[in-house]
CSV table of C-alpha atoms in Angstrom, one decimal:
chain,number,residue,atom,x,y,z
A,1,UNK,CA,-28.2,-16.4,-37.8
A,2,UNK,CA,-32.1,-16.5,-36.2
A,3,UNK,CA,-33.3,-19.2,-38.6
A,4,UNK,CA,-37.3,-18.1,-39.6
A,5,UNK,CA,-39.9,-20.3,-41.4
A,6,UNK,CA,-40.6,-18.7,-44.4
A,7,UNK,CA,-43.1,-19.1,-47.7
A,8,UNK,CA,-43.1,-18.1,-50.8
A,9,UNK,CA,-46.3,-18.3,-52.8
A,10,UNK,CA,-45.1,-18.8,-56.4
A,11,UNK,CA,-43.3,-21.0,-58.1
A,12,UNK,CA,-41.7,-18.3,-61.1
A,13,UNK,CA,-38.2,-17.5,-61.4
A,14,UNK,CA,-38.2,-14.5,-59.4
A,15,UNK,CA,-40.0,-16.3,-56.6
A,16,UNK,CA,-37.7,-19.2,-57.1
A,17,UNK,CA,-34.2,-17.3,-57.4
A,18,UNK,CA,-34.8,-15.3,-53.8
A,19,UNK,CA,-36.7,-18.5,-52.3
A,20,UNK,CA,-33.0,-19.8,-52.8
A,21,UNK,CA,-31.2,-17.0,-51.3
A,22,UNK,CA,-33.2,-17.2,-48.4
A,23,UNK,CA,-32.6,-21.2,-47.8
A,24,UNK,CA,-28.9,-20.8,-48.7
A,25,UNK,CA,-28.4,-18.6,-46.3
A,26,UNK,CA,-29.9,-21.0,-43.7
A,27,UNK,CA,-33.5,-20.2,-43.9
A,28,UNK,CA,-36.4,-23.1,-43.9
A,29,UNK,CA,-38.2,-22.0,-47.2
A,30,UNK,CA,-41.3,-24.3,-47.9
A,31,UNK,CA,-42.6,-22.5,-51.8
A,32,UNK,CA,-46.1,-22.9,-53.2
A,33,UNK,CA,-46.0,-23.9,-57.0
A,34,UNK,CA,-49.3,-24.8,-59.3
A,35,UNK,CA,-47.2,-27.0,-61.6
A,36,UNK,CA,-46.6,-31.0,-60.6
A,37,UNK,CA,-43.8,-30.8,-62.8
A,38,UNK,CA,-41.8,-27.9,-60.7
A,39,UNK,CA,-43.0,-29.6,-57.0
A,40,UNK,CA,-41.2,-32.8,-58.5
A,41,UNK,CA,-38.2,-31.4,-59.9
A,42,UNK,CA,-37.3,-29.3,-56.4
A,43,UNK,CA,-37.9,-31.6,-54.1
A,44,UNK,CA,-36.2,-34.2,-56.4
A,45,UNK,CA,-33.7,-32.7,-58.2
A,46,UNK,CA,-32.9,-29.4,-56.5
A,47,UNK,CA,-33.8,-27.8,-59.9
A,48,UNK,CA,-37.0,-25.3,-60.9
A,49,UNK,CA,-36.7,-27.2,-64.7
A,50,UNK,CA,-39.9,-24.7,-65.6
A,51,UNK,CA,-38.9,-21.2,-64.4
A,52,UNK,CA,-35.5,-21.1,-63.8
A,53,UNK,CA,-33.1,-24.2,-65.3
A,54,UNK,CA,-29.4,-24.7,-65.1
A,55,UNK,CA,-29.4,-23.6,-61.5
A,56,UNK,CA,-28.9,-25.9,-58.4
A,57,UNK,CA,-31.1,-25.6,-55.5
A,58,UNK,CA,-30.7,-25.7,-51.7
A,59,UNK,CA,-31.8,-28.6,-50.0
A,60,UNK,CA,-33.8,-26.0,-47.1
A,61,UNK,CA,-35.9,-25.3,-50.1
A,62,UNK,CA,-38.9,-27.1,-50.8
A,63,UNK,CA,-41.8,-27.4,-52.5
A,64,UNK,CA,-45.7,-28.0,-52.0
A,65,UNK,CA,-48.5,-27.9,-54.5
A,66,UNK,CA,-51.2,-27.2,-51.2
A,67,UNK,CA,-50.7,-23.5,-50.3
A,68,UNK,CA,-52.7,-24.2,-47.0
A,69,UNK,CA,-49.8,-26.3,-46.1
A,70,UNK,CA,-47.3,-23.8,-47.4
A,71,UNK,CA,-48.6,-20.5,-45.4
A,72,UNK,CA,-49.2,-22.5,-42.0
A,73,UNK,CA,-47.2,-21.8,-39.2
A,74,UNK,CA,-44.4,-19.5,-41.4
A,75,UNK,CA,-42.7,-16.6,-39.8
A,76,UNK,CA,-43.1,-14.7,-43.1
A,77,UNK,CA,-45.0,-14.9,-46.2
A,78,UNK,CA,-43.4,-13.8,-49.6
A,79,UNK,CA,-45.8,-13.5,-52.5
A,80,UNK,CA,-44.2,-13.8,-56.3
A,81,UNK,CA,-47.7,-14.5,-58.0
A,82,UNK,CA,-48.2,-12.8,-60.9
A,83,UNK,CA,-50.4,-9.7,-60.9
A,84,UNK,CA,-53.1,-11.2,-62.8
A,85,UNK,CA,-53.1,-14.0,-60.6
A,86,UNK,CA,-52.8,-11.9,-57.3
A,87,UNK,CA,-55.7,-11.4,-55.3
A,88,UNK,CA,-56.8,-15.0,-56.1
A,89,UNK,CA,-53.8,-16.0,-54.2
A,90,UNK,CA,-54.2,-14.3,-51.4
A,91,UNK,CA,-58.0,-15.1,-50.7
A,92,UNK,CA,-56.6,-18.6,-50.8
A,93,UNK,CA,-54.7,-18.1,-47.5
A,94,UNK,CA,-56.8,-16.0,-45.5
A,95,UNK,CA,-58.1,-18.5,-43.3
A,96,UNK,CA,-54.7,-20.0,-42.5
A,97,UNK,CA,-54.4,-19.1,-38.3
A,98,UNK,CA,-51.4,-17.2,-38.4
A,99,UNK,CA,-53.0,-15.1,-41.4
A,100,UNK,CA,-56.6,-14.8,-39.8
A,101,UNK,CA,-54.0,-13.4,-36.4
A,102,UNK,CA,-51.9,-11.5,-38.4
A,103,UNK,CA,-48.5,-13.2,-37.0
A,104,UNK,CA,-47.0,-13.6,-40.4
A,105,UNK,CA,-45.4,-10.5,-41.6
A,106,UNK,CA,-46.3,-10.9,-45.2
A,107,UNK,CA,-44.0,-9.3,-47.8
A,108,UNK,CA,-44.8,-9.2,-52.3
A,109,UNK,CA,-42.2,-9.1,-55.3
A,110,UNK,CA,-44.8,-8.6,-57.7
A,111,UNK,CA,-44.5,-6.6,-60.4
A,112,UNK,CA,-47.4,-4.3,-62.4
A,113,UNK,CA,-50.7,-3.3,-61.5
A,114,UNK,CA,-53.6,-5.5,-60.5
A,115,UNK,CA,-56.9,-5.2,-62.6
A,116,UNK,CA,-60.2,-4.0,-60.8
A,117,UNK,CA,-63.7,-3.0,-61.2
A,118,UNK,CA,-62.7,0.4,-59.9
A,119,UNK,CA,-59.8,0.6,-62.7
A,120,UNK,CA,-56.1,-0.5,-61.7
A,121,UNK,CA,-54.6,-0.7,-58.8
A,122,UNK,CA,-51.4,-1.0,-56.9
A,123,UNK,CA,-49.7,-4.3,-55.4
A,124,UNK,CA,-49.8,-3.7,-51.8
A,125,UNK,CA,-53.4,-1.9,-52.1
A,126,UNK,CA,-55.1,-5.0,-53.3
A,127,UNK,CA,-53.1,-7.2,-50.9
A,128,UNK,CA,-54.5,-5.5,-48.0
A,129,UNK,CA,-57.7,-5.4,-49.6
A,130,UNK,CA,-57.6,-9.0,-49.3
A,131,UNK,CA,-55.8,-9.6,-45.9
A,132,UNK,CA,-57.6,-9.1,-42.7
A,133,UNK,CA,-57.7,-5.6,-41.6
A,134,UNK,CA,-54.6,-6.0,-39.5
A,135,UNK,CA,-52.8,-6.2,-42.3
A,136,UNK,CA,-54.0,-2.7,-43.7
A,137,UNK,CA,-50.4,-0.4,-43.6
A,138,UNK,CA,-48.4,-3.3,-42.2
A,139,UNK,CA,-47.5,-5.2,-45.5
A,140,UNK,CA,-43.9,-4.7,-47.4
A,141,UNK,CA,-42.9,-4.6,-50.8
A,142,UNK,CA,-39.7,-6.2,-52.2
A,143,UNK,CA,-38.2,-4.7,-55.4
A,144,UNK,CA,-34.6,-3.5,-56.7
A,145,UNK,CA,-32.4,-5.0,-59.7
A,146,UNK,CA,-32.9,-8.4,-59.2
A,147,UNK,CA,-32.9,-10.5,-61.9
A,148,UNK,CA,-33.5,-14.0,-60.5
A,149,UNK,CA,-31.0,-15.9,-62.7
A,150,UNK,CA,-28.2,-13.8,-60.8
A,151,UNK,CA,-30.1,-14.2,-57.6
A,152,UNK,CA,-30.1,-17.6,-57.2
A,153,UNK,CA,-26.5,-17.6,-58.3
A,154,UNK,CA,-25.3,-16.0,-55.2
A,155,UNK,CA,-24.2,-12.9,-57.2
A,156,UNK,CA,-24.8,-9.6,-55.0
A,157,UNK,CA,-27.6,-8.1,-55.6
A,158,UNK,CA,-29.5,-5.1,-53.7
A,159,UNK,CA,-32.9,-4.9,-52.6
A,160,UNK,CA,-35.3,-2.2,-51.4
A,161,UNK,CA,-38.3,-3.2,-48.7
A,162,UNK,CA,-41.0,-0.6,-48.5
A,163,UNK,CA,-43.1,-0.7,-45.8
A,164,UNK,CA,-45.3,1.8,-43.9
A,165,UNK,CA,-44.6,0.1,-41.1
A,166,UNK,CA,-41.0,1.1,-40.1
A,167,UNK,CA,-40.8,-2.5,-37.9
A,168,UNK,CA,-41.9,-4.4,-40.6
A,169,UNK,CA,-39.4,-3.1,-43.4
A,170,UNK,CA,-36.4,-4.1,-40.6
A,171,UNK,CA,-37.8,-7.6,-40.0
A,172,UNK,CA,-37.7,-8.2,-44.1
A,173,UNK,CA,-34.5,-6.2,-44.3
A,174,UNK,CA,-33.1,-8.9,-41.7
A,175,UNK,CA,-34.7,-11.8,-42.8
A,176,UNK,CA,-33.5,-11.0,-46.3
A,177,UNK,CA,-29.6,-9.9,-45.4
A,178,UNK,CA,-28.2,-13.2,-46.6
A,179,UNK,CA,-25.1,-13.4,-48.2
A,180,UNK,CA,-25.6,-12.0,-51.8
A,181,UNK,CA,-28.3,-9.7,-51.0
A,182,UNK,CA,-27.6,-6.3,-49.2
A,183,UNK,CA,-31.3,-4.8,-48.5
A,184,UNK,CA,-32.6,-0.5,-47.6
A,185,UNK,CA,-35.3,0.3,-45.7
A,186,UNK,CA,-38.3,2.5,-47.5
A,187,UNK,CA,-41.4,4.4,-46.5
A,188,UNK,CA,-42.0,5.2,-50.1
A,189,UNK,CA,-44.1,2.1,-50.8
A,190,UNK,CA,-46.0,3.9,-53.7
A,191,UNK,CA,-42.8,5.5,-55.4
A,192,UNK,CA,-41.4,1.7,-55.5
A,193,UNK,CA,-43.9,0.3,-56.5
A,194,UNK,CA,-44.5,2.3,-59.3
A,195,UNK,CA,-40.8,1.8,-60.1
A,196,UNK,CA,-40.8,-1.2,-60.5
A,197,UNK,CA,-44.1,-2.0,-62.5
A,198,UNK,CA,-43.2,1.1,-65.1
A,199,UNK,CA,-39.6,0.6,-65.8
A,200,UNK,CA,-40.6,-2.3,-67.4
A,201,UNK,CA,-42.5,-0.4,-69.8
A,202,UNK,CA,-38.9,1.6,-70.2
A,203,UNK,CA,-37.4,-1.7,-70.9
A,204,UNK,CA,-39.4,-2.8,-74.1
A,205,UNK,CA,-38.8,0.5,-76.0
A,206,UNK,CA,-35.1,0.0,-74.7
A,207,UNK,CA,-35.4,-3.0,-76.3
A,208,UNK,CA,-37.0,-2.1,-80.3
A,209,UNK,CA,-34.0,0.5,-79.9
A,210,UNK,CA,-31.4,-1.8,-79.0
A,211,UNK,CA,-32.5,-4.2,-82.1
A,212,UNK,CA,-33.2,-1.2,-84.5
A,213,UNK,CA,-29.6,0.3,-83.0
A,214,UNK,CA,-27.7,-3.2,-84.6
A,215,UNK,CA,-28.1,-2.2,-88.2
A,216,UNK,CA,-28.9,1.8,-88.0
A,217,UNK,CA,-26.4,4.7,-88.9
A,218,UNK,CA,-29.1,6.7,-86.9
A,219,UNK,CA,-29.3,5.7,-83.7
A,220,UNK,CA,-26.3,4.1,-81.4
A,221,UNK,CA,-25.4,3.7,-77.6
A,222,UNK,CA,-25.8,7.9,-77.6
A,223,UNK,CA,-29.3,7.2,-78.4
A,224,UNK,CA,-30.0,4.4,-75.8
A,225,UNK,CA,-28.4,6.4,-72.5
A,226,UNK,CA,-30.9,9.7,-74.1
A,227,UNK,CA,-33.9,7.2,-73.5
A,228,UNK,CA,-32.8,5.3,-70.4
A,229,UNK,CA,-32.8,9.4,-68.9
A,230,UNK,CA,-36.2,10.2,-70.6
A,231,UNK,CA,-37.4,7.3,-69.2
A,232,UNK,CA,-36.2,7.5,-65.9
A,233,UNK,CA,-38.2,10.9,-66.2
A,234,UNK,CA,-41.2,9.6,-66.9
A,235,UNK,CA,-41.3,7.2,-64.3
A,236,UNK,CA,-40.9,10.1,-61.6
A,237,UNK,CA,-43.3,12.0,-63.2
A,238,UNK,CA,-45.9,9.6,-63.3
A,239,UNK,CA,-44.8,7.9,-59.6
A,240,UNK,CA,-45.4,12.0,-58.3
A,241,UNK,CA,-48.3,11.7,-59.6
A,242,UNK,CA,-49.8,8.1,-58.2
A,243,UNK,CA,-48.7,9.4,-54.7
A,244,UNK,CA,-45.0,8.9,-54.3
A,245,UNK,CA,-43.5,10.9,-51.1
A,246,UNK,CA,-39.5,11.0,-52.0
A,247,UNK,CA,-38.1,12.2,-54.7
A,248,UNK,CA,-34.9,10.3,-53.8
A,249,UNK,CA,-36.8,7.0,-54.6
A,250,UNK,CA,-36.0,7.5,-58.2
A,251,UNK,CA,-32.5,7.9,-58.2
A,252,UNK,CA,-32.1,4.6,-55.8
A,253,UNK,CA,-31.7,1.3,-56.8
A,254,UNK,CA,-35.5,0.7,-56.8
A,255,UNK,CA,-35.8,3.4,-59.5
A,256,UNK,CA,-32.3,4.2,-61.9
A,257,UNK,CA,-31.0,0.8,-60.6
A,258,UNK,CA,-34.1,-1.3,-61.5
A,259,UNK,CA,-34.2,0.6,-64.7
A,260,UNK,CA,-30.7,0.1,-65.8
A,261,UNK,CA,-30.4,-3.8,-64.9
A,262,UNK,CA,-33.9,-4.4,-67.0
A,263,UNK,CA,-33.3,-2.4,-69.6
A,264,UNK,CA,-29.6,-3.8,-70.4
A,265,UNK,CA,-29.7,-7.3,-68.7
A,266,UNK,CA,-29.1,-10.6,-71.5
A,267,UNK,CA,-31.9,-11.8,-68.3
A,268,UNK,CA,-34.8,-8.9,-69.3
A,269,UNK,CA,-37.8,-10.4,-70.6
A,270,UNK,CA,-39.4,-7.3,-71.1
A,271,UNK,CA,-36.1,-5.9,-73.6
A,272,UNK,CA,-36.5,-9.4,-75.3
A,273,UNK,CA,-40.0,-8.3,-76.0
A,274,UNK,CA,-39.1,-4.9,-77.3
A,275,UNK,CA,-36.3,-6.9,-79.6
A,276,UNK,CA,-38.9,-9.3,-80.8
A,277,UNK,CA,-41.1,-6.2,-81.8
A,278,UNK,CA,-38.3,-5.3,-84.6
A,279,UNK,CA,-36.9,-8.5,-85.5
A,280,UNK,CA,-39.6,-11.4,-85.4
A,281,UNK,CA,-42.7,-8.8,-85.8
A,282,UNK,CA,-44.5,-10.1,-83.1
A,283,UNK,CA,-47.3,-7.7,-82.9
A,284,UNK,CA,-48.5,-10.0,-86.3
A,285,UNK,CA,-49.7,-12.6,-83.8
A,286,UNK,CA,-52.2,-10.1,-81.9
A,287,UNK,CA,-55.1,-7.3,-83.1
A,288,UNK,CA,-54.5,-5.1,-80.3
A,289,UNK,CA,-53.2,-4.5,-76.9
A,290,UNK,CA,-56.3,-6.3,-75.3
A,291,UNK,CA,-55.8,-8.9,-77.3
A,292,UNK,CA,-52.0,-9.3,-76.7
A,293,UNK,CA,-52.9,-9.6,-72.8
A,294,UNK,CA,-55.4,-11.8,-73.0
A,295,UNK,CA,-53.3,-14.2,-75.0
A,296,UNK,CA,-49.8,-12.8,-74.1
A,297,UNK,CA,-49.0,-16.9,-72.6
A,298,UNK,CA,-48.8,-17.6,-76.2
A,299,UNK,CA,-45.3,-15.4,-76.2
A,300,UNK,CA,-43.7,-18.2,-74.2
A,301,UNK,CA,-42.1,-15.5,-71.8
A,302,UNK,CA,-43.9,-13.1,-70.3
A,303,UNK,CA,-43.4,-9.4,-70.8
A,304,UNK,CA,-44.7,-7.5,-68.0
A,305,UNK,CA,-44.4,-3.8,-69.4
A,306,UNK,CA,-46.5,-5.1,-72.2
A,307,UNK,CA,-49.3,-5.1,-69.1
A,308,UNK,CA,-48.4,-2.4,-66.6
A,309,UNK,CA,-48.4,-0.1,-70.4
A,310,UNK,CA,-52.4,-0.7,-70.8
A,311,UNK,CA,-52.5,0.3,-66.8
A,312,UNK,CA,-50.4,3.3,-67.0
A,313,UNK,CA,-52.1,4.7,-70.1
A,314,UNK,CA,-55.5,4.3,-68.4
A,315,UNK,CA,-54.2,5.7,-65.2
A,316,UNK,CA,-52.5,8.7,-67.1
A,317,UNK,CA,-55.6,9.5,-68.9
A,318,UNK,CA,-57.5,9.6,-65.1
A,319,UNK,CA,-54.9,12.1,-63.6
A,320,UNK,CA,-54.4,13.8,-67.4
A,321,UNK,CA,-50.3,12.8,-67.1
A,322,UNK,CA,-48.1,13.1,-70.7
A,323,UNK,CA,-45.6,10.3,-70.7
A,324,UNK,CA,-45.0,10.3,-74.8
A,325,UNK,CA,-42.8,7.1,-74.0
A,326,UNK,CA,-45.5,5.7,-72.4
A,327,UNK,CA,-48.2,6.4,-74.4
A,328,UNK,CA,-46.0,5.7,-77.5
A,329,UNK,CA,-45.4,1.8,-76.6
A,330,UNK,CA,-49.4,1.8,-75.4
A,331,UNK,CA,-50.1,2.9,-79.7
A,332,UNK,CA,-47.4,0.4,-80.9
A,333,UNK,CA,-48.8,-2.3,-79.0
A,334,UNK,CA,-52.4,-1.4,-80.0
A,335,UNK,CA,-51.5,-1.2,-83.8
A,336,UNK,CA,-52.1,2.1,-83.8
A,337,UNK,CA,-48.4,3.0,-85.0
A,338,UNK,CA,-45.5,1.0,-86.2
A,339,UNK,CA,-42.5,0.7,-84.1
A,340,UNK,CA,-39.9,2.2,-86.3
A,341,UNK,CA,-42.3,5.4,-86.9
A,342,UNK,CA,-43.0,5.9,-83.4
A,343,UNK,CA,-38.9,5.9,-82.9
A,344,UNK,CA,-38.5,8.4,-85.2
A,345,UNK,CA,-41.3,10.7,-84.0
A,346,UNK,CA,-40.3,10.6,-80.6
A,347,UNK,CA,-36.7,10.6,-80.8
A,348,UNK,CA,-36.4,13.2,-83.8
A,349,UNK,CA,-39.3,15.4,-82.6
A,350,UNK,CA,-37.5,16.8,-79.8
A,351,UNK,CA,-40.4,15.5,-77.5
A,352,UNK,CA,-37.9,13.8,-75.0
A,353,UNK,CA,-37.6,15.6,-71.6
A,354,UNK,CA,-34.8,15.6,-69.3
């Protein structure tokens, strides 16, 4: 195997579990965390003790707290910062040389929508916002049912990398076909990204059904395979909408795959939200969707369809796009309905399409 020098900017599970599949399978991986805690307990320990516990780590991954130091001189750049946190990051490393000379191929795992004056917008847009113009076209994006806990174990996992830039989609392909991972080329960049922000969404109404479904005569595993479809549904209809060019992307593992694994996984943060909505009442902590987001690191887990929701709603208002799954979690989160009521009136109304 052609060892490459690669970074990964952020230190979460996600960017933690495929930092380790890319130094297990021989890989130098230098990643860039914010916390003390998680530089000391990698480089020490061989362990992310924050983000992802329990789970031994190669010694070709490493840690740095100075992301100058961890973008320099690196083959490819991964970023796995959170989209809040996203185009902060980025300005960060624009200076570095192989940045500024656009030598780095520079890949993103993450998820949502990023927050602008001009309304939301997608992952790779803002990227290449950022980035030198070089960049613009040329930047990849990482997404499929991954959750990092089975990542990091080794366990096989699939992967999509999107690129307009058929070269650039083969080099991550390659760099990321490691043992456990088997990777597919995309030119729909838009149609996975949109999977993979909005099937979260999916996953925390999967969820309030799933904890509802434990003690209901009503609804049942019948009733969670009828939402997982109108779900699916919605997520092509609104990724048609937002620009997505094949159809086919929906049915791949970037779309039906992603959705299934988050939706069912014990790992999904996001159907741990949707639970929590039913069984610890949550929402009693927060006076409205804004105010859920602005405080949502008071959950002590983030769940990221509890974001991309407020984006799609706003974005679905702009194109005038009816999601009623969609727009149903963006009223329960915003106290304008209760969870159990929406479930009725969308499930019993006949309003699901498939």
């Amino acid at each position: 195997m052609n060892c490459k020098s690669v970074c990964v900017l952020g230190g979460g599970a996600w960017g933690t579990g495929l930092a380790q599949a890319l130094a297990r399978g021989g890989h130098k991986v230098v990643m860039w965390a914010l916390e003390p805690e998680v530089k000391e307990s990698v480089n020490n320990e061989h362990e992310n003790k924050r983000y992802l516990p329990g789970y031994k780590l190669s010694e070709n991954l490493t840690v740095t707290n100075d992301i100058i130091e961890a973008a320099t001189d690196k083959d490819f750049i991964i970023i796995a910062s959170p989209s809040l946190f996203l185009a902060s990051t980025i300005r960060k490393i624009t200076s570095v040389p192989n940045v500024a000379e656009g030598t780095s191929v520079i890949a993103a795992l993450t998820k949502g929508f990023v927050p602008s004056k001009d309304g939301p917008r997608l992952v790779l847009e803002t990227i290449e916002n950022v980035l030198p113009g070089i960049y613009k076209g040329n930047t990849v994006y990482v997404a499929g049912p991954s959750h990092a806990e089975e990542v990091a174990m080794g366990k096989l996992t699939g992967l999509i990398a999107a690129s307009e830039n058929a070269k650039n989609s083969i080099k991550m392909r390659e760099l990321l076909s490691v043992p456990g991972l088997m990777v597919f080329s995309s030119f729909d960049v838009v149609g996975v990204q949109i999977c993979a922000a909005a099937k979260n969404v999916i996953a925390i109404v999967y969820g309030a059904l799933d904890a509802v479904s434990e003690h209901s005569q009503l609804f049942g595993d019948n009733s969670e395979s009828l939402l997982l479809a109108a779900g699916l549904n919605e997520i092509q209809t609104f990724g048609m909408a937002m620009g997505a060019t094949h159809p086919e992307t929906f049915t791949s593992i970037s779309g039906v795959g992603d959705l299934d694994v988050t939706c069912k996984s014990k790992f999904g943060r996001n159907r741990r939200f949707g639970q929590d909505l039913i069984k610890t009442d949550i929402l009693s902590n927060f006076k409205d969707i804004d105010d859920l987001i602005a405080n949502i690191g008071k959950i002590g887990y983030l769940p990221e369809g509890a974001v991309a929701c407020k984006y799609i709603h706003d974005l679905c208002e702009k194109k005038n796009v009816k999601l009623p799954l969609c727009n149903g979690l963006y009223r329960i989160l915003n106290k304008e309905i209760r969870p159990l009521d929406f479930l009725d009136e969308f499930l019993l109304a006949e309003k699901v399409k498939l």
